[in-house]
Amino acid sequence: VGTYCDLALDSNNIPQVCYQHDTGGTFYANRSGGTWSNIDVDTTNQGTACSIDRDNNNDIGIAFIRDTTDDRLEYIFINSTNGTSTLTEIDDCGASCAFRDKLGIEFDSNNNYHVSYAQGSGTTQNVFYRNSTTTRQTMINTDLSGDPNSLALDSNNIPHIIYANQSAPTLRYANRTSG
């Protein structure tokens, strides 16, 4: 039923899940009292990846890739108190490139989201980083790297990214000196 899934636990240890459905769309699910509830985040397109995290208020953030003729990286914020959501485009690489199938999202201690993702065309891929207060920044710019990647924030809200270099099978590590 679902592919490209990710899991986060809220402060009450309730599972929060995002996943891409085989028939198209990105979904959010949580479990309460033994029952799963599903919300359609985006049913218009077949997605290729999603990542989920929760902030200090148990609000949910999901980053996901819309697989269309011009791939887009989207972010949806879901308020845990009233269920309202806000959809924001993070990046649009157009028809000349594609997003890769792995991305990471983390909330920092100030409830700002941070996202790492890879995109590229042909033999060149780049690993990008963005948070809710900055524009896109290239973290790594090398041939055939960045897929998959994973993001973690340290106690100072500094992003650290690990990624696989596909041209020479190795793991690589990158971090920023400031948020």
XYZ file of N, CA and C in Angstrom:
537
model
N 0.823 -1.193 0.000
C 0.000 0.000 0.000
C 0.861 1.248 0.000
N 1.906 1.286 0.808
C 2.710 2.489 0.892
C 4.177 2.227 0.629
N 4.837 3.223 0.064
C 6.279 3.172 -0.137
C 6.868 4.465 0.390
N 8.174 4.551 0.442
C 8.850 5.768 0.890
C 8.240 6.300 2.188
N 8.340 5.529 3.244
C 7.719 5.904 4.513
C 8.752 6.436 5.494
N 8.256 7.155 6.504
C 9.103 7.663 7.580
C 8.265 7.727 8.842
N 8.926 7.665 10.002
C 8.251 7.582 11.294
C 8.830 8.596 12.266
N 7.961 9.224 13.049
C 8.353 10.075 14.173
C 7.423 9.748 15.334
N 7.915 9.911 16.539
C 7.079 9.735 17.724
C 6.844 11.096 18.353
N 5.599 11.354 18.800
C 5.359 12.621 19.491
C 5.770 12.474 20.954
N 5.569 13.505 21.745
C 6.026 13.483 23.142
C 5.272 12.466 23.990
N 4.153 11.937 23.481
C 3.392 10.897 24.174
C 3.673 9.515 23.592
N 4.730 9.418 22.761
C 5.116 8.179 22.085
C 4.064 7.650 21.123
N 3.256 8.538 20.588
C 2.269 8.156 19.572
C 2.945 8.229 18.210
N 2.884 7.140 17.430
C 3.540 7.143 16.127
C 2.876 8.102 15.142
N 3.718 8.842 14.430
C 3.310 9.756 13.368
C 4.035 9.269 12.108
N 3.323 9.052 11.032
C 3.894 8.418 9.850
C 3.564 9.231 8.604
N 4.530 9.334 7.710
C 4.228 9.819 6.362
C 4.580 8.694 5.396
N 3.847 8.611 4.295
C 4.145 7.595 3.290
C 3.573 8.011 1.949
N 4.172 7.453 0.922
C 3.689 7.634 -0.446
C 2.852 6.411 -0.778
N 1.669 6.623 -1.318
C 0.789 5.519 -1.684
C 1.102 5.059 -3.102
N 0.991 3.738 -3.333
C 1.283 3.170 -4.655
C 0.469 3.828 -5.769
N -0.750 4.189 -5.462
C -1.634 4.736 -6.493
C -1.498 6.243 -6.642
N -0.626 6.838 -5.861
C -0.379 8.271 -5.978
C -0.701 9.007 -4.700
N 0.089 10.011 -4.409
C -0.190 10.870 -3.282
C 0.680 10.615 -2.070
N 0.721 11.635 -1.213
C 1.444 11.585 0.043
C 0.423 11.609 1.167
N 0.627 10.767 2.158
C -0.328 10.638 3.251
C 0.371 10.777 4.600
N -0.398 11.250 5.576
C 0.045 11.351 6.966
C -0.893 10.490 7.788
N -0.329 9.705 8.696
C -1.148 8.849 9.559
C -0.616 8.926 10.982
N -1.543 8.826 11.941
C -1.122 8.688 13.328
C -2.020 7.662 14.001
N -1.547 7.167 15.122
C -2.275 6.105 15.808
C -2.656 6.605 17.190
N -3.926 6.507 17.492
C -4.422 6.921 18.799
C -5.452 5.911 19.271
N -5.248 5.379 20.446
C -6.194 4.416 21.000
C -6.318 3.154 20.178
N -5.266 2.750 19.498
C -5.287 1.534 18.706
C -5.869 1.696 17.314
N -6.259 2.908 16.952
C -6.849 3.166 15.638
C -5.968 4.123 14.846
N -5.745 3.797 13.584
C -4.976 4.667 12.696
C -5.896 5.665 12.023
N -5.465 6.915 11.980
C -6.164 7.969 11.240
C -5.261 8.401 10.094
N -5.826 8.557 8.902
C -5.071 8.957 7.725
C -5.552 10.298 7.204
N -4.604 11.122 6.774
C -4.918 12.410 6.159
C -4.217 12.458 4.811
N -4.951 12.839 3.774
C -4.353 13.034 2.457
C -3.597 14.349 2.462
N -2.295 14.294 2.321
C -1.474 15.501 2.265
C -1.462 16.044 0.848
N -1.292 15.149 -0.119
C -1.265 15.526 -1.537
C -1.676 14.315 -2.352
N -2.867 14.320 -2.889
C -3.345 13.179 -3.667
C -3.246 13.423 -5.169
N -2.666 14.556 -5.564
C -2.662 14.898 -6.979
C -1.517 14.275 -7.759
N -0.450 13.859 -7.103
C 0.723 13.368 -7.811
C 1.339 12.171 -7.113
N 2.023 11.349 -7.898
C 2.793 10.245 -7.336
C 4.060 10.820 -6.726
N 4.245 10.622 -5.456
C 5.442 11.120 -4.797
C 6.564 10.111 -4.849
N 7.782 10.572 -4.559
C 8.922 9.660 -4.573
C 9.667 9.612 -3.247
N 9.310 10.420 -2.279
C 9.972 10.370 -0.972
C 9.226 11.260 0.007
N 9.358 10.957 1.299
C 8.825 11.838 2.337
C 9.639 11.646 3.609
N 9.629 12.671 4.448
C 10.293 12.621 5.741
C 9.432 13.396 6.731
N 9.360 12.931 7.980
C 8.472 13.527 8.973
C 9.234 13.794 10.272
N 8.843 14.861 10.962
C 9.358 15.143 12.298
C 8.287 15.932 13.045
N 8.443 16.059 14.334
C 7.526 16.859 15.140
C 8.323 17.902 15.890
N 7.685 19.050 16.162
C 8.368 20.105 16.908
C 8.057 19.991 18.394
N 8.492 20.959 19.166
C 8.304 20.926 20.625
C 6.848 21.032 21.055
N 5.973 21.463 20.141
C 4.536 21.570 20.439
C 3.755 20.364 19.924
N 4.458 19.330 19.465
C 3.862 18.145 18.837
C 3.219 18.448 17.492
N 3.507 19.614 16.910
C 3.055 19.898 15.552
C 3.929 19.110 14.589
N 3.358 18.754 13.458
C 4.014 17.862 12.505
C 4.517 18.637 11.297
N 5.700 18.279 10.844
C 6.245 18.797 9.593
C 6.594 17.632 8.694
N 6.158 17.704 7.440
C 6.460 16.662 6.463
C 7.068 17.325 5.239
N 8.237 16.862 4.842
C 8.836 17.268 3.571
C 8.590 16.115 2.599
N 8.168 16.437 1.387
C 7.909 15.379 0.412
C 8.168 15.876 -1.001
N 8.445 14.921 -1.870
C 8.727 15.234 -3.268
C 7.485 14.938 -4.094
N 7.063 15.938 -4.848
C 5.981 15.760 -5.823
C 6.623 15.356 -7.132
N 6.311 14.172 -7.581
C 6.886 13.659 -8.814
C 5.987 14.065 -9.975
N 6.303 15.190 -10.556
C 5.543 15.695 -11.699
C 6.514 15.925 -12.845
N 6.075 16.531 -13.912
C 6.987 16.830 -15.011
C 8.051 17.819 -14.581
N 7.788 18.605 -13.583
C 8.791 19.490 -12.989
C 8.785 19.244 -11.489
N 9.640 18.315 -11.066
C 9.680 17.885 -9.667
C 9.748 19.069 -8.711
N 9.003 18.928 -7.603
C 8.999 19.964 -6.572
C 9.152 19.327 -5.205
N 9.883 20.023 -4.344
C 10.009 19.625 -2.953
C 9.055 20.491 -2.155
N 8.138 19.865 -1.433
C 7.097 20.563 -0.693
C 7.267 20.312 0.809
N 6.718 21.225 1.599
C 6.704 21.106 3.059
C 5.287 21.395 3.532
N 4.768 20.520 4.387
C 3.450 20.769 4.980
C 3.604 20.776 6.495
N 3.013 21.792 7.110
C 2.980 21.937 8.564
C 1.569 21.593 9.009
N 1.441 20.682 9.964
C 0.129 20.270 10.476
C 0.063 20.619 11.958
N -0.863 21.504 12.312
C -1.056 21.913 13.690
C -1.731 20.778 14.452
N -1.085 20.296 15.512
C -1.626 19.144 16.244
C -2.835 19.498 17.098
N -3.024 20.770 17.391
C -4.155 21.176 18.228
C -5.450 21.249 17.435
N -5.422 21.925 16.278
C -6.665 22.116 15.523
C -6.688 21.412 14.172
N -5.589 20.748 13.791
C -5.569 19.975 12.555
C -5.395 20.784 11.279
N -5.251 22.106 11.390
C -5.063 22.906 10.182
C -3.670 22.641 9.601
N -3.550 22.859 8.299
C -2.265 22.612 7.655
C -1.918 23.757 6.716
N -0.609 23.928 6.501
C -0.081 24.944 5.603
C 0.937 24.282 4.686
N 0.736 24.419 3.375
C 1.621 23.827 2.381
C 2.528 24.902 1.798
N 3.831 24.617 1.724
C 4.828 25.558 1.215
C 5.751 24.835 0.244
N 6.063 25.474 -0.871
C 7.057 24.902 -1.782
C 8.447 25.257 -1.278
N 9.320 24.250 -1.147
C 10.693 24.473 -0.698
C 11.611 24.702 -1.892
N 11.451 23.890 -2.931
C 12.324 23.988 -4.098
C 11.605 23.423 -5.311
N 11.926 23.971 -6.468
C 11.377 23.521 -7.743
C 12.537 23.416 -8.712
N 12.911 22.203 -9.068
C 14.089 22.073 -9.924
C 13.735 22.079 -11.400
N 12.471 22.189 -11.730
C 12.076 22.288 -13.121
C 12.207 20.970 -13.862
N 11.997 21.021 -15.158
C 12.003 19.811 -15.980
C 13.418 19.324 -16.291
N 14.443 20.135 -15.989
C 15.809 19.784 -16.380
C 16.533 18.915 -15.357
N 15.920 18.646 -14.216
C 16.596 17.826 -13.213
C 15.556 17.032 -12.434
N 16.031 16.272 -11.481
C 15.124 15.455 -10.675
C 15.615 15.413 -9.229
N 14.672 15.312 -8.306
C 15.017 15.088 -6.913
C 15.317 13.613 -6.728
N 16.190 13.303 -5.808
C 16.505 11.913 -5.503
C 15.524 11.401 -4.456
N 15.566 10.087 -4.227
C 14.523 9.432 -3.447
C 14.713 9.458 -1.941
N 15.554 10.305 -1.421
C 15.735 10.370 0.034
C 15.935 11.807 0.454
N 15.274 12.187 1.523
C 15.449 13.505 2.098
C 15.289 13.390 3.600
N 15.694 14.424 4.312
C 15.577 14.403 5.763
C 15.005 15.712 6.265
N 14.197 15.642 7.316
C 13.662 16.846 7.952
C 13.858 16.721 9.459
N 14.226 17.813 10.084
C 14.370 17.884 11.539
C 13.902 19.261 11.995
N 13.260 19.301 13.156
C 12.940 20.574 13.802
C 14.040 20.886 14.802
N 14.400 22.164 14.903
C 15.384 22.557 15.900
C 14.678 22.973 17.190
N 15.437 23.414 18.173
C 14.881 23.766 19.478
C 13.988 25.005 19.427
N 14.054 25.764 18.331
C 13.193 26.941 18.147
C 11.992 26.653 17.246
N 11.749 25.378 16.953
C 10.639 24.920 16.103
C 10.767 25.358 14.649
N 12.004 25.585 14.175
C 12.248 25.845 12.759
C 12.579 24.524 12.081
N 12.071 24.320 10.865
C 12.401 23.085 10.160
C 13.734 23.236 9.424
N 14.418 22.108 9.243
C 15.652 21.999 8.475
C 15.473 20.797 7.544
N 15.833 20.943 6.273
C 15.641 19.875 5.289
C 16.935 19.669 4.509
N 17.309 18.407 4.314
C 18.403 18.066 3.401
C 17.816 17.223 2.281
N 18.349 17.420 1.083
C 17.849 16.679 -0.071
C 18.871 16.724 -1.195
N 18.746 15.793 -2.119
C 19.645 15.745 -3.266
C 18.839 15.953 -4.538
N 19.456 16.646 -5.480
C 18.864 16.802 -6.792
C 19.981 16.905 -7.808
N 19.651 16.587 -9.024
C 20.671 16.676 -10.051
C 20.147 16.262 -11.399
N 21.068 16.225 -12.324
C 20.756 15.862 -13.690
C 21.965 15.145 -14.263
N 21.728 14.075 -14.983
C 22.837 13.349 -15.593
C 23.778 12.795 -14.549
N 25.065 13.114 -14.692
C 26.071 12.569 -13.781
C 26.353 13.478 -12.594
N 25.667 14.602 -12.495
C 25.933 15.523 -11.393
C 24.746 15.594 -10.452
N 25.014 15.407 -9.168
C 24.007 15.586 -8.124
C 24.584 16.522 -7.080
N 23.730 17.262 -6.449
C 24.131 18.128 -5.360
C 23.286 17.811 -4.134
N 23.889 17.927 -2.970
C 23.144 17.826 -1.726
C 22.866 19.243 -1.270
N 21.585 19.536 -1.036
C 21.174 20.864 -0.625
C 20.644 20.831 0.796
N 20.676 22.001 1.401
C 20.169 22.181 2.762
C 19.353 23.464 2.769
N 18.280 23.437 3.524
C 17.477 24.642 3.698
C 16.775 24.560 5.039
N 16.623 25.722 5.694
C 15.777 25.743 6.879
C 14.675 26.770 6.667
N 13.797 26.890 7.621
C 12.614 27.740 7.440
C 12.946 29.224 7.387
N 14.198 29.600 7.668
C 14.551 31.011 7.657
C 15.583 31.372 6.590
N 16.029 30.407 5.774
C 17.038 30.675 4.749
C 16.573 30.210 3.382
N 17.330 30.587 2.374
C 17.104 30.054 1.034
C 17.955 28.800 0.863
N 17.792 28.140 -0.269
C 18.529 26.908 -0.557
C 20.032 27.173 -0.539
N 20.766 26.244 0.075
C 22.224 26.341 0.143
C 22.818 25.006 -0.281
N 23.828 25.057 -1.130
C 24.504 23.834 -1.547
C 25.453 23.395 -0.448
N 25.276 22.172 0.017
C 26.173 21.621 1.030
C 27.337 20.895 0.373
N 27.038 20.103 -0.640
C 28.035 19.308 -1.320
C 27.763 19.411 -2.807
N 28.775 19.629 -3.580
C 28.625 19.756 -5.020
C 29.653 18.854 -5.683
N 29.276 17.599 -5.924
C 30.195 16.647 -6.542
C 29.438 15.755 -7.497
N 30.168 15.025 -8.311
C 29.547 14.113 -9.256
C 29.006 12.881 -8.543
N 27.778 12.504 -8.912
C 27.143 11.273 -8.454
C 27.190 11.069 -6.945
N 26.876 12.107 -6.197
C 26.861 11.978 -4.741
C 25.512 12.410 -4.199
N 25.308 12.136 -2.951
C 24.163 12.683 -2.265
C 22.946 11.807 -2.173
N 22.997 10.602 -2.681
C 21.804 9.776 -2.694
C 22.135 8.437 -2.077
N 21.601 8.052 -0.951
C 20.689 8.807 -0.099
C 21.441 9.723 0.859
N 20.682 10.531 1.591
C 21.297 11.395 2.594
C 20.435 11.405 3.847
N 21.041 11.764 4.959
C 20.329 11.810 6.229
C 20.806 13.034 7.004
N 19.896 13.659 7.731
C 20.147 14.916 8.429
C 19.962 14.747 9.932
N 20.852 15.368 10.708
C 20.692 15.457 12.159
C 21.148 16.844 12.590
N 20.515 17.374 13.628
C 20.898 18.669 14.191
C 21.572 18.445 15.531
N 22.625 19.218 15.797
C 23.274 19.095 17.094
C 22.603 20.028 18.106
N 23.141 20.096 19.321
C 22.519 20.886 20.389
C 22.545 22.387 20.121
N 23.329 22.827 19.131
C 23.367 24.236 18.732
C 22.564 24.497 17.457
N 21.751 23.526 17.058
C 20.913 23.600 15.849
C 21.734 23.657 14.564
N 22.938 23.115 14.583
C 23.805 23.055 13.409
C 23.507 21.751 12.661
N 23.276 21.839 11.332
C 22.972 20.624 10.568
C 24.221 19.794 10.264
N 24.053 18.490 10.346
C 25.072 17.506 9.972
C 24.399 16.556 8.989
N 25.070 16.278 7.878
C 24.489 15.448 6.830
C 25.470 14.345 6.463
N 24.947 13.140 6.366
C 25.726 12.029 5.844
C 25.071 11.613 4.537
N 25.902 11.255 3.569
C 25.366 10.888 2.257
C 26.261 9.846 1.615
N 25.705 9.142 0.658
C 26.453 8.118 -0.058
C 26.975 8.696 -1.361
N 28.243 8.441 -1.627
C 28.832 8.797 -2.913
C 28.682 7.576 -3.805
N 27.819 7.666 -4.818
C 27.504 6.518 -5.653
C 28.602 6.175 -6.655
N 29.425 7.151 -7.039
C 30.459 6.875 -8.037
C 31.628 6.096 -7.438
N 31.918 6.300 -6.177
C 32.941 5.545 -5.455
C 32.302 5.156 -4.135
N 31.721 3.968 -4.055
C 30.870 3.610 -2.914
C 31.494 3.904 -1.546
N 31.213 5.103 -1.069
C 31.695 5.531 0.240
C 30.630 6.385 0.894
N 30.698 6.473 2.201
C 29.864 7.410 2.933
C 30.649 8.689 3.130
N 29.958 9.811 3.018
C 30.586 11.108 3.214
C 29.814 11.871 4.292
N 30.481 12.833 4.908
C 29.898 13.610 5.992
C 30.127 15.091 5.722
N 29.109 15.903 5.977
C 29.240 17.345 5.826
C 28.491 18.017 6.970
N 29.010 19.176 7.380
C 28.277 19.972 8.375
C 28.510 21.450 8.099
N 27.675 22.268 8.680
C 27.810 23.709 8.544
C 28.460 24.239 9.809
N 29.106 25.379 9.708
C 29.703 25.967 10.905
C 28.715 26.805 11.683
N 27.561 27.095 11.054
C 26.479 27.815 11.741
C 25.161 27.333 11.155
N 24.037 27.612 11.850
C 22.725 27.157 11.412
C 22.329 27.705 10.101
